[in-house]
Amino acid sequence: MRRPFARPILVESRVFEMQVLFCASEVAPFAKSGGLADVAGSLPKSLHKLGCDVRIFMPLYRSVRERAPALDPLPQDIIIPIGTHDYHIHLWKSRTESGIPIYFLEKDELYDRSYLYGSPIRGDYEDNAERFIVFSLAVRQLCAAIDWHPSIFHLHDWQTGLVAAYFQTNWRYDPRFGRSGTVFTIHNIAYQGVFPARFFSLTNLPPSAWSPQGIEFWGNCNFLKAGLVYSDFITTVSPRYASEITTRDFGFGLDGVLKERKDSLRGILNGIDINTWDPQTDPSLPRNYSANDLAGKKACKAALCRLAGFVEESCDLPLLGMISRLAAQKGFDLIEEILPDLMKLPVNLVILATGDAAIETNIRDMEKLYPNRLKLVNRYDEEMAHLIEAGADIFLMPSRYEPCGLNQMYSLRYGTIPVVHATGGLDDSVTDVLVHPESGTGFKFYKYEQNAFLETIRSALELLKDARKWVEIQKRAMALDFSWDRSARQYVEVYENVLAAKKELGTRPGPKPGPIGGVVF
Ligand code: ADP
């Protein structure tokens, strides 16, 4: 019999006996709609450096065909039976830029579409439940096809929640998975994959899973809940968000479930790609700079001021920047509320954002009143995002809630001091200058309301006048370590704890379940 931990790996004189399969519905650069893709694209590389044999599994979307290097077919196809339909599936293999093996599930009728989960006009795809049941069921067959049985299944968001349910109710009885475990990461609890009850029969789960202790959620199927209930351990993308989601205000109905699992829940702050986001080498900037020589930052500000179309005489004013989705979560209600007062202050504000048309209209109305000092750039523009991170003096991130957030970390690294709402990852990554003058790296407002936000911006502007103090804050911010290596070490700890608990338990007692509804899965 194949040992579950086949290949001990020696790193920094520690032995790791871990194979980790990342199951994710999006992985940068192949397919991206949000932060999940960044995590699934970056974390495996750092885990690999720590000695984990990591591989990735994702659907073969249309965007993958456009962005992936050559794909190699796996020799055998797999069949996934769902309801009355058998899905015949091809599997493909490639490697990420950093050499991590990545497997793709090809089923064009399910994944070859313009968008990942739905179109902006028509909304979510009607067959999303089926699309991610198929993907989740295919995980086990992928392992069989490549004869590789991971010790850890690392699952991400609702699209892979069912993998934890399949593992717990069935796969774990397979001796090849006898000591394997599941870790489920919540990237944003607002997205849960909730589907009408009739989809339960398509999941191939045993009837016992249709209960409040299973995937049933107020009469519907909830795929995220499957991940929360059935996984061995749950992580989320910042420590503060881990505690917030156990409360009614932030739990989106799942706070009770998470409270019950609070001993198996940990927040690990995401990292950022410190090579792509480095003011010393960033090719998008007119001039690079470092904490020791901030002169280049002035050139970036001048370039940003020109690009935004602000009048030259106003380019000495403090420049505020924002990069965001135009979405309620991102605090645009506060932005709209403070804009009339903010524009009375001597500042310029540039916002790079796409999304909700109603929010866009409201900001455009204000833009007409202050065309020389307020600019909304309504497109997705990575180059401009880099220039805003470098060229702005102050970065605004007033999110109502924020599981982790990336932009505040980019801005800290670029010496662009953030003003944030003290929530989730924003609270964890920024230290408030007004509370900790000697160690502060940014400004926080604690109550989600316009006066608190505006007053905090005023305080930041006041401090900006003191060049010496401001540079001290910039230097502290730029010295922070947001590398993935730091986060990866914490994930390895989680994996080790899960596996240690399995070893202690030994092979779990209990009979191997028979075929469910005539279907072996
Ligand atoms: P979320 O994942 O909730 O949208 P994050 O702050 O975690 O928010 O990550 C957003 C990512 O998308 C960042 O890398 C940010 O720079 C980028 N981004 C968002 N909107 C734009 C835009 N219009 N143009 C360029 N980059 C953008």
PDB file of C-alpha atoms in Angstrom, residues 342-472:
ATOM      1  CA  LEU A 342     -13.503  66.886   1.209  1.00  0.00           C
ATOM      2  CA  MET A 343     -13.447  68.996  -1.936  1.00  0.00           C
ATOM      3  CA  LYS A 344     -13.536  72.131   0.204  1.00  0.00           C
ATOM      4  CA  LEU A 345     -10.124  71.095   1.558  1.00  0.00           C
ATOM      5  CA  PRO A 346      -6.960  71.815  -0.448  1.00  0.00           C
ATOM      6  CA  VAL A 347      -6.587  68.299  -1.927  1.00  0.00           C
ATOM      7  CA  ASN A 348      -6.767  66.414  -5.207  1.00  0.00           C
ATOM      8  CA  LEU A 349      -8.423  62.998  -5.324  1.00  0.00           C
ATOM      9  CA  VAL A 350      -7.965  60.365  -8.013  1.00  0.00           C
ATOM     10  CA  ILE A 351     -10.119  57.210  -7.964  1.00  0.00           C
ATOM     11  CA  LEU A 352      -9.367  54.224 -10.212  1.00  0.00           C
ATOM     12  CA  ALA A 353     -12.401  51.965 -10.048  1.00  0.00           C
ATOM     13  CA  THR A 354     -14.915  49.909 -11.992  1.00  0.00           C
ATOM     14  CA  GLY A 355     -18.207  48.326 -10.994  1.00  0.00           C
ATOM     15  CA  ASP A 356     -21.607  49.540  -9.851  1.00  0.00           C
ATOM     16  CA  ALA A 357     -23.079  52.024 -12.353  1.00  0.00           C
ATOM     17  CA  ALA A 358     -25.105  53.910  -9.711  1.00  0.00           C
ATOM     18  CA  ILE A 359     -21.987  54.617  -7.637  1.00  0.00           C
ATOM     19  CA  GLU A 360     -20.200  55.750 -10.788  1.00  0.00           C
ATOM     20  CA  THR A 361     -22.999  58.206 -11.617  1.00  0.00           C
ATOM     21  CA  ASN A 362     -22.886  59.736  -8.144  1.00  0.00           C
ATOM     22  CA  ILE A 363     -19.132  60.273  -8.279  1.00  0.00           C
ATOM     23  CA  ARG A 364     -19.361  61.621 -11.842  1.00  0.00           C
ATOM     24  CA  ASP A 365     -21.883  64.221 -10.612  1.00  0.00           C
ATOM     25  CA  MET A 366     -19.347  65.429  -8.057  1.00  0.00           C
ATOM     26  CA  GLU A 367     -16.594  65.318 -10.658  1.00  0.00           C
ATOM     27  CA  LYS A 368     -18.541  67.816 -12.761  1.00  0.00           C
ATOM     28  CA  LEU A 369     -18.455  70.253  -9.820  1.00  0.00           C
ATOM     29  CA  TYR A 370     -14.702  69.818  -9.225  1.00  0.00           C
ATOM     30  CA  PRO A 371     -13.283  68.784 -12.609  1.00  0.00           C
ATOM     31  CA  ASN A 372      -9.799  70.027 -11.783  1.00  0.00           C
ATOM     32  CA  ARG A 373      -9.428  68.267  -8.470  1.00  0.00           C
ATOM     33  CA  LEU A 374     -11.515  65.094  -8.581  1.00  0.00           C
ATOM     34  CA  LYS A 375     -10.955  62.411 -11.185  1.00  0.00           C
ATOM     35  CA  LEU A 376     -12.687  59.042 -11.522  1.00  0.00           C
ATOM     36  CA  VAL A 377     -10.906  56.721 -13.950  1.00  0.00           C
ATOM     37  CA  ASN A 378     -13.432  54.052 -14.797  1.00  0.00           C
ATOM     38  CA  ARG A 379     -11.327  51.220 -16.181  1.00  0.00           C
ATOM     39  CA  TYR A 380      -9.180  48.316 -15.040  1.00  0.00           C
ATOM     40  CA  ASP A 381      -5.647  49.613 -15.472  1.00  0.00           C
ATOM     41  CA  GLU A 382      -2.792  47.872 -13.670  1.00  0.00           C
ATOM     42  CA  GLU A 383      -0.190  50.369 -14.814  1.00  0.00           C
ATOM     43  CA  MET A 384      -2.188  53.255 -13.409  1.00  0.00           C
ATOM     44  CA  ALA A 385      -2.781  51.294 -10.191  1.00  0.00           C
ATOM     45  CA  HIS A 386       0.995  51.152  -9.726  1.00  0.00           C
ATOM     46  CA  LEU A 387       1.328  54.866 -10.411  1.00  0.00           C
ATOM     47  CA  ILE A 388      -1.400  55.712  -7.886  1.00  0.00           C
ATOM     48  CA  GLU A 389       0.269  53.557  -5.227  1.00  0.00           C
ATOM     49  CA  ALA A 390       3.523  55.435  -5.850  1.00  0.00           C
ATOM     50  CA  GLY A 391       2.333  58.931  -6.686  1.00  0.00           C
ATOM     51  CA  ALA A 392      -0.379  59.597  -4.096  1.00  0.00           C
ATOM     52  CA  ASP A 393       0.486  61.005  -0.675  1.00  0.00           C
ATOM     53  CA  ILE A 394      -2.425  59.335   1.079  1.00  0.00           C
ATOM     54  CA  PHE A 395      -4.393  56.221   0.134  1.00  0.00           C
ATOM     55  CA  LEU A 396      -8.073  55.923   1.112  1.00  0.00           C
ATOM     56  CA  MET A 397      -9.604  52.566   1.994  1.00  0.00           C
ATOM     57  CA  PRO A 398     -12.832  53.085   3.921  1.00  0.00           C
ATOM     58  CA  SER A 399     -14.240  49.559   3.357  1.00  0.00           C
ATOM     59  CA  ARG A 400     -17.306  48.686   5.402  1.00  0.00           C
ATOM     60  CA  TYR A 401     -15.702  45.254   5.843  1.00  0.00           C
ATOM     61  CA  GLU A 402     -12.479  43.910   4.349  1.00  0.00           C
ATOM     62  CA  PRO A 403     -11.416  40.268   4.760  1.00  0.00           C
ATOM     63  CA  CYS A 404      -7.802  41.221   4.063  1.00  0.00           C
ATOM     64  CA  GLY A 405      -7.362  43.864   1.370  1.00  0.00           C
ATOM     65  CA  LEU A 406      -4.292  44.220  -0.770  1.00  0.00           C
ATOM     66  CA  ASN A 407      -4.169  47.862  -1.686  1.00  0.00           C
ATOM     67  CA  GLN A 408      -3.392  49.107   1.820  1.00  0.00           C
ATOM     68  CA  MET A 409      -0.392  46.766   1.872  1.00  0.00           C
ATOM     69  CA  TYR A 410       0.764  47.966  -1.543  1.00  0.00           C
ATOM     70  CA  SER A 411       0.415  51.557  -0.407  1.00  0.00           C
ATOM     71  CA  LEU A 412       2.380  50.949   2.809  1.00  0.00           C
ATOM     72  CA  ARG A 413       5.157  49.390   0.742  1.00  0.00           C
ATOM     73  CA  TYR A 414       5.169  52.452  -1.519  1.00  0.00           C
ATOM     74  CA  GLY A 415       5.247  54.941   1.368  1.00  0.00           C
ATOM     75  CA  THR A 416       1.746  56.150   0.499  1.00  0.00           C
ATOM     76  CA  ILE A 417       0.146  56.446   3.889  1.00  0.00           C
ATOM     77  CA  PRO A 418      -3.251  54.749   4.184  1.00  0.00           C
ATOM     78  CA  VAL A 419      -6.383  56.055   5.874  1.00  0.00           C
ATOM     79  CA  VAL A 420      -8.506  52.980   6.588  1.00  0.00           C
ATOM     80  CA  HIS A 421     -11.619  51.845   8.402  1.00  0.00           C
ATOM     81  CA  ALA A 422     -10.413  49.672  11.303  1.00  0.00           C
ATOM     82  CA  THR A 423     -11.890  46.415  10.057  1.00  0.00           C
ATOM     83  CA  GLY A 424     -10.593  42.994   8.970  1.00  0.00           C
ATOM     84  CA  GLY A 425      -7.192  42.985   7.317  1.00  0.00           C
ATOM     85  CA  LEU A 426      -7.109  46.786   7.254  1.00  0.00           C
ATOM     86  CA  ASP A 427      -7.034  46.809  11.035  1.00  0.00           C
ATOM     87  CA  ASP A 428      -4.382  44.089  11.143  1.00  0.00           C
ATOM     88  CA  SER A 429      -2.002  45.617   8.601  1.00  0.00           C
ATOM     89  CA  VAL A 430      -2.099  49.291   9.618  1.00  0.00           C
ATOM     90  CA  THR A 431      -0.931  50.695  12.969  1.00  0.00           C
ATOM     91  CA  ASP A 432      -2.656  53.937  13.875  1.00  0.00           C
ATOM     92  CA  VAL A 433      -0.275  56.892  14.068  1.00  0.00           C
ATOM     93  CA  LEU A 434      -2.721  58.807  16.246  1.00  0.00           C
ATOM     94  CA  VAL A 435      -2.747  56.034  18.848  1.00  0.00           C
ATOM     95  CA  HIS A 436       0.894  54.916  18.463  1.00  0.00           C
ATOM     96  CA  PRO A 437       2.873  57.991  17.367  1.00  0.00           C
ATOM     97  CA  GLU A 438       6.212  56.154  17.617  1.00  0.00           C
ATOM     98  CA  SER A 439       5.256  53.036  15.656  1.00  0.00           C
ATOM     99  CA  GLY A 440       2.254  54.108  13.563  1.00  0.00           C
ATOM    100  CA  THR A 441       2.133  53.440   9.832  1.00  0.00           C
ATOM    101  CA  GLY A 442      -1.247  54.902   8.867  1.00  0.00           C
ATOM    102  CA  PHE A 443      -4.521  56.356  10.097  1.00  0.00           C
ATOM    103  CA  LYS A 444      -7.652  54.526  11.195  1.00  0.00           C
ATOM    104  CA  PHE A 445     -11.231  55.487  11.858  1.00  0.00           C
ATOM    105  CA  TYR A 446     -13.130  53.162  14.115  1.00  0.00           C
ATOM    106  CA  LYS A 447     -16.785  54.035  13.669  1.00  0.00           C
ATOM    107  CA  TYR A 448     -18.128  53.491  10.163  1.00  0.00           C
ATOM    108  CA  GLU A 449     -19.517  56.971   9.630  1.00  0.00           C
ATOM    109  CA  GLN A 450     -18.696  60.020   7.544  1.00  0.00           C
ATOM    110  CA  ASN A 451     -17.523  62.364  10.303  1.00  0.00           C
ATOM    111  CA  ALA A 452     -15.063  59.834  11.655  1.00  0.00           C
ATOM    112  CA  PHE A 453     -13.711  59.253   8.150  1.00  0.00           C
ATOM    113  CA  LEU A 454     -13.435  62.952   7.295  1.00  0.00           C
ATOM    114  CA  GLU A 455     -11.841  63.867  10.626  1.00  0.00           C
ATOM    115  CA  THR A 456      -9.235  61.137  10.156  1.00  0.00           C
ATOM    116  CA  ILE A 457      -8.376  62.457   6.695  1.00  0.00           C
ATOM    117  CA  ARG A 458      -8.028  65.932   8.232  1.00  0.00           C
ATOM    118  CA  SER A 459      -5.639  64.539  10.871  1.00  0.00           C
ATOM    119  CA  ALA A 460      -3.564  62.868   8.152  1.00  0.00           C
ATOM    120  CA  LEU A 461      -3.418  66.114   6.163  1.00  0.00           C
ATOM    121  CA  GLU A 462      -2.335  67.971   9.287  1.00  0.00           C
ATOM    122  CA  LEU A 463       0.533  65.555   9.869  1.00  0.00           C
ATOM    123  CA  LEU A 464       1.528  65.668   6.208  1.00  0.00           C
ATOM    124  CA  LYS A 465       2.491  69.297   6.782  1.00  0.00           C
ATOM    125  CA  ASP A 466       5.278  68.102   9.112  1.00  0.00           C
ATOM    126  CA  ALA A 467       7.685  66.718   6.523  1.00  0.00           C
ATOM    127  CA  ARG A 468      10.073  65.191   9.046  1.00  0.00           C
ATOM    128  CA  LYS A 469       7.380  63.280  10.913  1.00  0.00           C
ATOM    129  CA  TRP A 470       5.760  62.190   7.644  1.00  0.00           C
ATOM    130  CA  VAL A 471       8.998  60.709   6.333  1.00  0.00           C
ATOM    131  CA  GLU A 472       9.384  58.780   9.587  1.00  0.00           C
TER     132      GLU A 472
END
